[in-house]
Amino acid sequence: MLCDEASFLWLCAASSAEEAQAGGGMATVEGRPAQYGVTLQQLRELMETRGHEAIQRIHDEYGGIQDLCRKLYTSPTDGLSGSAADLEHRRATFGANSIPPKPPKTFLQLVWEALQDMTLIILQVAAFVSLVLAFIEPEDHDSGHGGKPKEPGESEAGWIEGVAILVSVVIVVLVTAFNDYTKERQFRGLQSRIEQEHKFAVIRGGEVNQIAVSEIVVGDICQVKYGDLLPADGIIIQSNDLKIDESTLTGESDHVKKGEHTDPMLFSGTHVMEGSGKVLVSAVGVNSQAGIILTLLGAAHTENKEQKKKKKKKACYVEAGEKELSPLTQPDPNVDEEAAMSGNSHLGNITANTHMEPARADSIVASGSPAEENNPRKEKSVLQAKLTKLAIQIGYVGSTIAVLTVIILVVRHLIEVFVAEGRTWKSSDTQHIVNCFIIGVTVLVVAVPEGLPLAVTLSLAYSVKKMMKDNNLVRHLDACETMGNATSICSDKTGTLTTNRMTVVQSYICGVNHKSSPRYENLPATVAEKIVYGISVNSAYTSRVLPPENPGELPKQVGNKTECSLLGFVLDLGKDFQSVRDDIPEEMLHKVYTFNSVRKSMSTVIPLDGGRGFRVYTKGASEIVLKKCSFIFGSGGQLENFRQEDQDRLVRTVIEPMASNGLRTICLAYKDYILTGSNTKANEVAVTEEPDWEDEDNIVKELTCLCVVGIEDPVRPEVPEAIRKCQRAGITVRMVTGDNVNTARSIALKCGIIKPGDDFLVLEGKELNRRIRDSNGEIQQALLDKVWPRLRVLARSSPQDKYNLVKGIIESKLRDNREVVAVTGDGTNDGPALKKADVGFAMGIAGTDVAKEASDIILTDDNFTSIVKAVMWGRNVYDSIAKFLQFQLTVNTVAVIVAFTGACAIRDSPLKAVQMLWVNLIMDTLASLALATEMPTSSLLLRKPYGRTKPLISRTMMKNILGHAIYQLTVIFLLLFLGPEIFDIDPGMGVRLSEHFTIIFNTFVMMTLFNEVNARKIHGERNIFEGLLTNPIFYSILIITAVAQVSGLLCVFQENLFHTLQPV
């Protein structure tokens, strides 16, 4: 047995005095010596051992785990005191539990990356050539653009256009760099938020507290359980059936059995797949095994980057050539993680990087490892795929028109000058050719909606921020918009559709069906005592029911909610489960078979008093446990045989009625193993030696049934309406649960997933497998396609059944549009289904760390209604981007056609390069902000999902784009060809400063500005002003843009910068 706290601390102080004496004095922390009995280096070396070698080393060098605790001044039972001074001293000595993040890119680095864009490089070169020609042009030169006489002062101002283009490039680069800088900051904020959400059970001062993993220090005593992601290295003090997935460290997928007598070493970044236990933290942060590997990877990454830089210099010309051929490219999938993080979106990159998974300290799988092969990246989201396709199409059109514009301008100039006029080459001709080239490049710049990546990023970032308030913590940005296209949701029942506030409302004990909790004294004494002990001992000791925090409130349930309901039943009987646990502490438990999805039960072995033998307590799904029972207590507590017909009658008369009322049924049972020499009863098993506890099938059979309880988990009141909204929105909701089929059907009816008379399927996992597998046991997609369209409830399902269903729906080609599937999960074994789904939702409260790691979005309130909000935000992202596209493509269509027509008809573009850059940069950038910040409305759930094959530009949007483009082109061409006569002014062709082109430019900008209001509606709504005042960002930007165009500031500079005259 362990020492009590007082003697333990006395031993710590006495031993420390012997070990740490130095002269006459000694540094102390909180009254104990500052020097530990073990060093950081010794702990690091210890954690490099495994198995029996580790056990032997702990025993030989440290005197066992108890002595190691003493050397670290911690108590195996009560943990650390938790004082600030002690914790800080441990961090200073052994390190903090955090991996230093990679330093963010500086703003200058992001500016340099933005300058690498090929389109910008072309513009810079053209501007530089323009500047050089402007300064070296001979003074006696007599001709301007197109061979026409120059205006007075034009020679002096010839350099302005080159400078203006360079200024525009600088602004583009700064905006791009700032965009990437803010995205990186958001990434780190999201990473920080997720790290704060990751808490762990730590014993401090004798109390179990949930603390952030970054606060864990060496010497802490942690409670580990099924589903945990271990935050630090540690040594097992006590364990129950502990199995660990160490594939992140070793690459081996087999689960490793751990225990104080087999292999006590646990490592950060590994997953607890079964069992529970207590662990002494021995290494944290960079000193843990995961931290050491990450440090090595970081050094290797830095070395690789240096090598890549050297290779890049050699390959830069090849790369430049490739980029020039394809100005609209997707982000390179092989780009390093820094580039992936920043998601640079330059002029030539229409798709924004939206895969934003924070780098976790436990993500240490090396490239090519089995773990990585088993977790392939998901395919592109619906929006990403559509944007990529649109990018390619726009690239072709823009490149073609740009090339044609340059060819027409150059050929016309050459014919007119060298054929018609018959003169020789002059420097002005070079200048004109450069200007033609600049116009062509500008047409390409205008054709590419460079504001689109910003719109995508802003819309996603804005939505993610708002979704946090709606209890959706988004881990992958693209999951946000993918939810907008969801067609199917496979939801868990417990905690998601229900409140997860469980209580025992019925019980069947000794042949009597109790509709309310009976009193302890009204039950047969021997049976009642076994029920109390069975529940108290055969539950995780981390599950507790605490008194209400305030008068009038319900008791607080901590831990597994099913176990809490049973512990609450003990309290209702008038007994205290804690006193039982005090009599039988966790260290006395001889063997524990923890609950998992295969067993669907939990069993605990304890020694009987006086060494008479052992007792096995079992609890679990009623139909599973009852099949293992051979005896039952009948009326008055009499022991009776429990034959098959008795089991069938109990199922028919007790369990099915409970399940039909939506109750979960749990059976409690036990079995005694009596050592030879003692008298045995009919339901006891006589043994001559301790049984083989690893032979679970023989240990947990021929049980004696104690009782069956019915547990109520009410449907959340808001869930039926949320499911109706999903159904109206064209989303099929399916319930996937491990509960009894009758319980599942009852809850599904209450939720509205199924309705009386519906021709839908409610199946158990076994039946599903029977229907979808062939004679060889292989799953056939054709058979699955006959089942899933009508399936609404899958009961008694295993995680593998859930995965098979999700995979089958996603891979089905039954419909033209592939289904977009969202899945909820909370268990460790839900990981594969969460990863396979288009969007995986993990439960923030009840979910395991493993499930959260596999998910795309974490529901911080475990509520189904939050999924509906995620659908709204996803559709809103899609619509916001569609709105911006409607606006942007109208602007681009008009600008490109005007530039092209001007080149063909008047040998000059009415919209100059700088003017088009101004419209594209300032107006479109601000428009992306305005249109990307629209709030979602309930009307988003009144239409069906867009689907994978429906074009991003709908028919209605195309009508709007063409209608507004035709209107704007009509006005501009009227002004271009008839403007001089209408306003009695000189034509602007071939003149640098022109009232004519000033009117055209300002008219174009104003039409574009007011088209932002039209662009807010993409579904044919008549009232374009509806909801205008609900978005202050939108109308503020509208005002700012208008003021920027007509303000006195622009009037001062526009004469030289924009080739326009100041207004009179």
PDB file of C-alpha atoms in Angstrom, residues 790-898:
ATOM      1  CA  ARG A 790     -33.528   4.509 -47.865  1.00  0.00           C
ATOM      2  CA  LEU A 791     -31.462   4.023 -44.689  1.00  0.00           C
ATOM      3  CA  ARG A 792     -32.280   6.506 -41.928  1.00  0.00           C
ATOM      4  CA  VAL A 793     -31.263   4.722 -38.704  1.00  0.00           C
ATOM      5  CA  LEU A 794     -28.346   2.371 -38.124  1.00  0.00           C
ATOM      6  CA  ALA A 795     -28.510   0.825 -34.634  1.00  0.00           C
ATOM      7  CA  ARG A 796     -26.078  -1.412 -32.760  1.00  0.00           C
ATOM      8  CA  SER A 797     -23.448  -0.211 -35.193  1.00  0.00           C
ATOM      9  CA  SER A 798     -19.707  -0.518 -34.740  1.00  0.00           C
ATOM     10  CA  PRO A 799     -17.233   2.181 -35.838  1.00  0.00           C
ATOM     11  CA  GLN A 800     -16.399  -0.068 -38.797  1.00  0.00           C
ATOM     12  CA  ASP A 801     -20.072  -0.107 -39.809  1.00  0.00           C
ATOM     13  CA  LYS A 802     -20.116   3.693 -39.662  1.00  0.00           C
ATOM     14  CA  TYR A 803     -16.975   3.888 -41.786  1.00  0.00           C
ATOM     15  CA  ASN A 804     -18.356   1.430 -44.367  1.00  0.00           C
ATOM     16  CA  LEU A 805     -21.590   3.426 -44.627  1.00  0.00           C
ATOM     17  CA  VAL A 806     -19.809   6.766 -45.064  1.00  0.00           C
ATOM     18  CA  LYS A 807     -17.365   5.320 -47.590  1.00  0.00           C
ATOM     19  CA  GLY A 808     -20.202   3.677 -49.510  1.00  0.00           C
ATOM     20  CA  ILE A 809     -22.253   6.874 -49.736  1.00  0.00           C
ATOM     21  CA  ILE A 810     -19.250   8.962 -50.827  1.00  0.00           C
ATOM     22  CA  GLU A 811     -18.094   6.466 -53.472  1.00  0.00           C
ATOM     23  CA  SER A 812     -21.553   5.755 -54.826  1.00  0.00           C
ATOM     24  CA  LYS A 813     -22.217   6.680 -58.450  1.00  0.00           C
ATOM     25  CA  LEU A 814     -25.936   6.123 -58.069  1.00  0.00           C
ATOM     26  CA  ARG A 815     -26.648   9.834 -58.572  1.00  0.00           C
ATOM     27  CA  ASP A 816     -25.199  12.370 -60.990  1.00  0.00           C
ATOM     28  CA  ASN A 817     -23.959  14.526 -58.129  1.00  0.00           C
ATOM     29  CA  ARG A 818     -21.694  12.730 -55.680  1.00  0.00           C
ATOM     30  CA  GLU A 819     -23.001  12.981 -52.146  1.00  0.00           C
ATOM     31  CA  VAL A 820     -21.212  15.398 -49.805  1.00  0.00           C
ATOM     32  CA  VAL A 821     -21.224  13.667 -46.427  1.00  0.00           C
ATOM     33  CA  ALA A 822     -20.785  15.148 -42.951  1.00  0.00           C
ATOM     34  CA  VAL A 823     -20.228  12.806 -40.004  1.00  0.00           C
ATOM     35  CA  THR A 824     -20.203  13.296 -36.247  1.00  0.00           C
ATOM     36  CA  GLY A 825     -18.043  11.226 -33.936  1.00  0.00           C
ATOM     37  CA  ASP A 826     -16.806  11.218 -30.374  1.00  0.00           C
ATOM     38  CA  GLY A 827     -14.921   7.947 -29.926  1.00  0.00           C
ATOM     39  CA  THR A 828     -11.368   6.951 -30.727  1.00  0.00           C
ATOM     40  CA  ASN A 829     -12.567   4.395 -33.276  1.00  0.00           C
ATOM     41  CA  ASP A 830     -14.624   7.059 -35.079  1.00  0.00           C
ATOM     42  CA  GLY A 831     -11.356   8.469 -36.468  1.00  0.00           C
ATOM     43  CA  PRO A 832     -11.457   6.621 -39.828  1.00  0.00           C
ATOM     44  CA  ALA A 833     -15.072   7.691 -40.520  1.00  0.00           C
ATOM     45  CA  LEU A 834     -14.305  11.305 -39.544  1.00  0.00           C
ATOM     46  CA  LYS A 835     -11.303  11.355 -41.881  1.00  0.00           C
ATOM     47  CA  LYS A 836     -13.180   9.697 -44.742  1.00  0.00           C
ATOM     48  CA  ALA A 837     -16.119  12.096 -44.559  1.00  0.00           C
ATOM     49  CA  ASP A 838     -16.098  15.345 -46.511  1.00  0.00           C
ATOM     50  CA  VAL A 839     -16.556  17.103 -43.175  1.00  0.00           C
ATOM     51  CA  GLY A 840     -15.881  15.405 -39.849  1.00  0.00           C
ATOM     52  CA  PHE A 841     -17.462  16.875 -36.709  1.00  0.00           C
ATOM     53  CA  ALA A 842     -15.951  15.876 -33.363  1.00  0.00           C
ATOM     54  CA  MET A 843     -17.659  16.479 -30.046  1.00  0.00           C
ATOM     55  CA  GLY A 844     -15.883  19.126 -27.985  1.00  0.00           C
ATOM     56  CA  ILE A 845     -17.275  17.940 -24.636  1.00  0.00           C
ATOM     57  CA  ALA A 846     -17.698  14.168 -24.957  1.00  0.00           C
ATOM     58  CA  GLY A 847     -15.226  13.633 -27.799  1.00  0.00           C
ATOM     59  CA  THR A 848     -11.874  11.964 -27.328  1.00  0.00           C
ATOM     60  CA  ASP A 849      -8.647  13.676 -28.343  1.00  0.00           C
ATOM     61  CA  VAL A 850      -8.228  11.128 -31.133  1.00  0.00           C
ATOM     62  CA  ALA A 851     -11.628  12.020 -32.610  1.00  0.00           C
ATOM     63  CA  LYS A 852     -10.821  15.743 -32.400  1.00  0.00           C
ATOM     64  CA  GLU A 853      -7.519  15.175 -34.197  1.00  0.00           C
ATOM     65  CA  ALA A 854      -9.327  13.385 -37.037  1.00  0.00           C
ATOM     66  CA  SER A 855     -12.036  16.034 -37.387  1.00  0.00           C
ATOM     67  CA  ASP A 856     -12.438  19.154 -39.517  1.00  0.00           C
ATOM     68  CA  ILE A 857     -14.748  21.001 -37.125  1.00  0.00           C
ATOM     69  CA  ILE A 858     -15.147  20.619 -33.362  1.00  0.00           C
ATOM     70  CA  LEU A 859     -18.634  21.166 -31.919  1.00  0.00           C
ATOM     71  CA  THR A 860     -17.853  22.902 -28.644  1.00  0.00           C
ATOM     72  CA  ASP A 861     -21.390  22.304 -27.326  1.00  0.00           C
ATOM     73  CA  ASP A 862     -21.956  18.804 -28.841  1.00  0.00           C
ATOM     74  CA  ASN A 863     -25.270  20.095 -30.210  1.00  0.00           C
ATOM     75  CA  PHE A 864     -26.810  19.109 -33.551  1.00  0.00           C
ATOM     76  CA  THR A 865     -28.171  22.635 -34.031  1.00  0.00           C
ATOM     77  CA  SER A 866     -24.589  23.866 -34.298  1.00  0.00           C
ATOM     78  CA  ILE A 867     -24.197  21.636 -37.376  1.00  0.00           C
ATOM     79  CA  VAL A 868     -27.164  23.411 -38.969  1.00  0.00           C
ATOM     80  CA  LYS A 869     -25.454  26.741 -38.284  1.00  0.00           C
ATOM     81  CA  ALA A 870     -22.323  25.375 -39.956  1.00  0.00           C
ATOM     82  CA  VAL A 871     -24.449  24.555 -43.027  1.00  0.00           C
ATOM     83  CA  MET A 872     -25.746  28.147 -43.079  1.00  0.00           C
ATOM     84  CA  TRP A 873     -22.253  29.598 -42.822  1.00  0.00           C
ATOM     85  CA  GLY A 874     -20.976  27.220 -45.502  1.00  0.00           C
ATOM     86  CA  ARG A 875     -23.699  28.240 -47.922  1.00  0.00           C
ATOM     87  CA  ASN A 876     -23.068  31.870 -47.031  1.00  0.00           C
ATOM     88  CA  VAL A 877     -19.374  31.485 -47.955  1.00  0.00           C
ATOM     89  CA  TYR A 878     -20.367  29.977 -51.290  1.00  0.00           C
ATOM     90  CA  ASP A 879     -22.851  32.766 -51.961  1.00  0.00           C
ATOM     91  CA  SER A 880     -20.419  35.496 -50.865  1.00  0.00           C
ATOM     92  CA  ILE A 881     -17.830  34.268 -53.343  1.00  0.00           C
ATOM     93  CA  ALA A 882     -20.493  33.950 -56.047  1.00  0.00           C
ATOM     94  CA  LYS A 883     -21.554  37.565 -55.348  1.00  0.00           C
ATOM     95  CA  PHE A 884     -17.991  38.763 -55.700  1.00  0.00           C
ATOM     96  CA  LEU A 885     -17.560  36.775 -58.915  1.00  0.00           C
ATOM     97  CA  GLN A 886     -20.731  38.333 -60.327  1.00  0.00           C
ATOM     98  CA  PHE A 887     -19.347  41.780 -59.543  1.00  0.00           C
ATOM     99  CA  GLN A 888     -15.744  41.057 -60.595  1.00  0.00           C
ATOM    100  CA  LEU A 889     -16.566  39.355 -63.896  1.00  0.00           C
ATOM    101  CA  THR A 890     -18.812  42.239 -64.883  1.00  0.00           C
ATOM    102  CA  VAL A 891     -15.939  44.663 -64.286  1.00  0.00           C
ATOM    103  CA  ASN A 892     -13.446  42.451 -66.076  1.00  0.00           C
ATOM    104  CA  THR A 893     -15.680  41.776 -69.043  1.00  0.00           C
ATOM    105  CA  VAL A 894     -16.284  45.480 -69.595  1.00  0.00           C
ATOM    106  CA  ALA A 895     -12.636  46.491 -69.075  1.00  0.00           C
ATOM    107  CA  VAL A 896     -11.248  43.784 -71.368  1.00  0.00           C
ATOM    108  CA  ILE A 897     -13.741  44.458 -74.158  1.00  0.00           C
ATOM    109  CA  VAL A 898     -13.149  48.215 -73.936  1.00  0.00           C
TER     110      VAL A 898
END
